[in-house]
Amino acid sequence: MKKMAFLTVCAIAVIAVAGCASVQTATVLNEQKIADAGNNVAHINGDNWGVYLLWIPILTGDTAKPGSIAIMKDTVNVPSVVDMVTMKSKEMKGTKTVDLVSSRSSLPVFWFIIPIVSLKFVEVSGNSVN
């Protein structure tokens, strides 16, 4: 009984802080070029994560509004995070986003044979130049 109560409390805690999309930039590049052509603007890193029940998104980060939560929207995928990173690049007056690199992963939270509840993560980074 104590184990079930502990798991329930953990699930509530995960859901309470679930879903976060964020974009971070680095503009101080020590006068080093980050691309073969163009002027440096910034290095941009975007990440997003969320809680899924089987394959259904419950709470995810909103890639259209970083820092916000999206309910029942599948935004934890590479195309959504690439859009977030390239929007930030455009906002910073970059004309190209080059050298994009992405990674994605999933961590089962509650599972027996198949993951019932899982956390999914996506991270994309690239260089903004003009």
CSV table of C-alpha atoms in Angstrom, one decimal:
chain,number,residue,atom,x,y,z
A,1,MET,CA,0.0,0.0,0.0
A,2,LYS,CA,2.8,2.4,0.8
A,3,LYS,CA,4.5,1.7,-2.5
A,4,MET,CA,1.3,2.5,-4.4
A,5,ALA,CA,0.9,5.8,-2.5
A,6,PHE,CA,4.5,6.7,-3.2
A,7,LEU,CA,4.0,6.0,-6.9
A,8,THR,CA,0.9,8.1,-7.0
A,9,VAL,CA,2.6,11.0,-5.3
A,10,CYS,CA,5.5,10.7,-7.8
A,11,ALA,CA,3.0,10.7,-10.7
A,12,ILE,CA,1.3,13.8,-9.4
A,13,ALA,CA,4.6,15.6,-9.0
A,14,VAL,CA,5.7,14.7,-12.5
A,15,ILE,CA,2.4,15.9,-14.0
A,16,ALA,CA,2.4,19.1,-11.9
A,17,VAL,CA,5.7,20.2,-13.5
A,18,ALA,CA,5.3,18.5,-16.8
A,19,GLY,CA,6.0,19.9,-20.2
A,20,CYS,CA,8.5,22.5,-20.8
A,21,ALA,CA,9.9,24.0,-24.0
A,22,SER,CA,12.8,26.3,-23.8
A,23,VAL,CA,15.3,28.1,-26.1
A,24,GLN,CA,18.7,29.2,-25.0
A,25,THR,CA,21.2,31.3,-27.0
A,26,ALA,CA,24.9,32.1,-26.8
A,27,THR,CA,26.0,35.2,-28.6
A,28,VAL,CA,29.5,35.6,-27.2
A,29,LEU,CA,31.5,33.4,-29.4
A,30,ASN,CA,35.0,34.7,-28.6
A,31,GLU,CA,35.3,36.1,-32.2
A,32,GLN,CA,35.3,32.5,-33.6
A,33,LYS,CA,33.3,31.7,-36.7
A,34,ILE,CA,30.5,29.2,-36.3
A,35,ALA,CA,29.8,28.8,-40.0
A,36,ASP,CA,31.9,28.7,-43.2
A,37,ALA,CA,29.9,31.6,-44.7
A,38,GLY,CA,28.1,34.6,-43.2
A,39,ASN,CA,28.3,36.6,-40.0
A,40,ASN,CA,27.8,35.0,-36.6
A,41,VAL,CA,24.5,35.7,-34.9
A,42,ALA,CA,24.2,33.1,-32.2
A,43,HIS,CA,24.3,29.5,-31.3
A,44,ILE,CA,20.8,28.4,-30.4
A,45,ASN,CA,19.7,25.4,-28.3
A,46,GLY,CA,16.1,24.3,-28.0
A,47,ASP,CA,14.6,21.5,-25.9
A,48,ASN,CA,11.2,20.2,-25.2
A,49,TRP,CA,9.8,17.4,-23.0
A,50,GLY,CA,6.4,16.1,-22.0
A,51,VAL,CA,4.3,13.3,-20.4
A,52,TYR,CA,2.7,10.7,-22.6
A,53,LEU,CA,0.2,8.0,-21.7
A,54,LEU,CA,1.1,5.2,-24.1
A,55,TRP,CA,1.5,7.2,-27.3
A,56,ILE,CA,-1.0,9.9,-26.4
A,57,PRO,CA,0.4,13.3,-25.3
A,58,ILE,CA,-0.9,14.5,-21.9
A,59,LEU,CA,1.2,17.6,-21.0
A,60,THR,CA,4.0,18.8,-23.2
A,61,GLY,CA,5.9,22.0,-23.7
A,62,ASP,CA,4.4,24.5,-26.2
A,63,THR,CA,7.0,25.1,-28.9
A,64,ALA,CA,5.0,28.1,-30.2
A,65,LYS,CA,5.3,29.8,-26.8
A,66,PRO,CA,8.5,28.5,-25.0
A,67,GLY,CA,7.9,28.3,-21.3
A,68,SER,CA,4.2,27.4,-21.7
A,69,ILE,CA,2.5,24.1,-21.4
A,70,ALA,CA,0.4,22.5,-24.2
A,71,ILE,CA,-2.3,20.1,-23.2
A,72,MET,CA,-3.0,17.1,-25.5
A,73,LYS,CA,-0.7,18.4,-28.3
A,74,ASP,CA,2.1,16.3,-29.6
A,75,THR,CA,4.9,18.9,-29.7
A,76,VAL,CA,7.7,16.7,-28.4
A,77,ASN,CA,9.1,15.8,-31.8
A,78,VAL,CA,12.1,17.0,-33.9
A,79,PRO,CA,10.1,19.1,-36.5
A,80,SER,CA,8.3,21.1,-33.7
A,81,VAL,CA,11.6,21.8,-31.9
A,82,VAL,CA,13.4,22.7,-35.2
A,83,ASP,CA,10.6,25.2,-35.9
A,84,MET,CA,11.1,26.7,-32.4
A,85,VAL,CA,14.9,27.0,-33.0
A,86,THR,CA,14.6,28.5,-36.5
A,87,MET,CA,11.9,31.0,-35.2
A,88,LYS,CA,14.4,32.2,-32.6
A,89,SER,CA,17.1,32.4,-35.2
A,90,LYS,CA,14.8,34.6,-37.4
A,91,GLU,CA,13.8,36.7,-34.4
A,92,MET,CA,17.6,37.4,-33.8
A,93,LYS,CA,17.9,38.6,-37.4
A,94,GLY,CA,19.6,35.4,-38.7
A,95,THR,CA,18.9,34.6,-42.3
A,96,LYS,CA,20.1,30.9,-42.1
A,97,THR,CA,20.2,28.3,-39.4
A,98,VAL,CA,23.0,25.9,-40.1
A,99,ASP,CA,24.6,22.8,-38.5
A,100,LEU,CA,21.4,21.6,-36.9
A,101,VAL,CA,21.8,18.6,-34.6
A,102,SER,CA,19.0,16.8,-32.9
A,103,SER,CA,18.4,14.1,-30.3
A,104,ARG,CA,15.4,12.4,-28.8
A,105,SER,CA,14.8,10.0,-26.0
A,106,SER,CA,12.1,8.5,-23.9
A,107,LEU,CA,12.0,7.4,-20.3
A,108,PRO,CA,9.3,5.0,-19.0
A,109,VAL,CA,7.8,6.2,-15.7
A,110,PHE,CA,5.3,3.5,-14.9
A,111,TRP,CA,5.4,0.3,-16.8
A,112,PHE,CA,5.0,-3.4,-16.5
A,113,ILE,CA,5.5,-5.0,-19.9
A,114,ILE,CA,5.0,-1.9,-22.1
A,115,PRO,CA,5.5,1.7,-21.0
A,116,ILE,CA,2.2,3.1,-19.8
A,117,VAL,CA,3.4,6.5,-18.8
A,118,SER,CA,6.6,7.9,-20.2
A,119,LEU,CA,8.6,11.1,-20.5
A,120,LYS,CA,9.8,12.1,-23.9
A,121,PHE,CA,12.6,14.5,-24.6
A,122,VAL,CA,13.8,16.3,-27.8
A,123,GLU,CA,16.8,18.6,-28.1
A,124,VAL,CA,17.9,20.6,-31.2
A,125,SER,CA,20.8,23.0,-31.6
A,126,GLY,CA,22.1,25.0,-34.5
A,127,ASN,CA,24.0,28.1,-35.5
A,128,SER,CA,22.3,31.3,-36.7
A,129,VAL,CA,24.1,33.3,-39.3
A,130,ASN,CA,23.3,36.1,-41.7
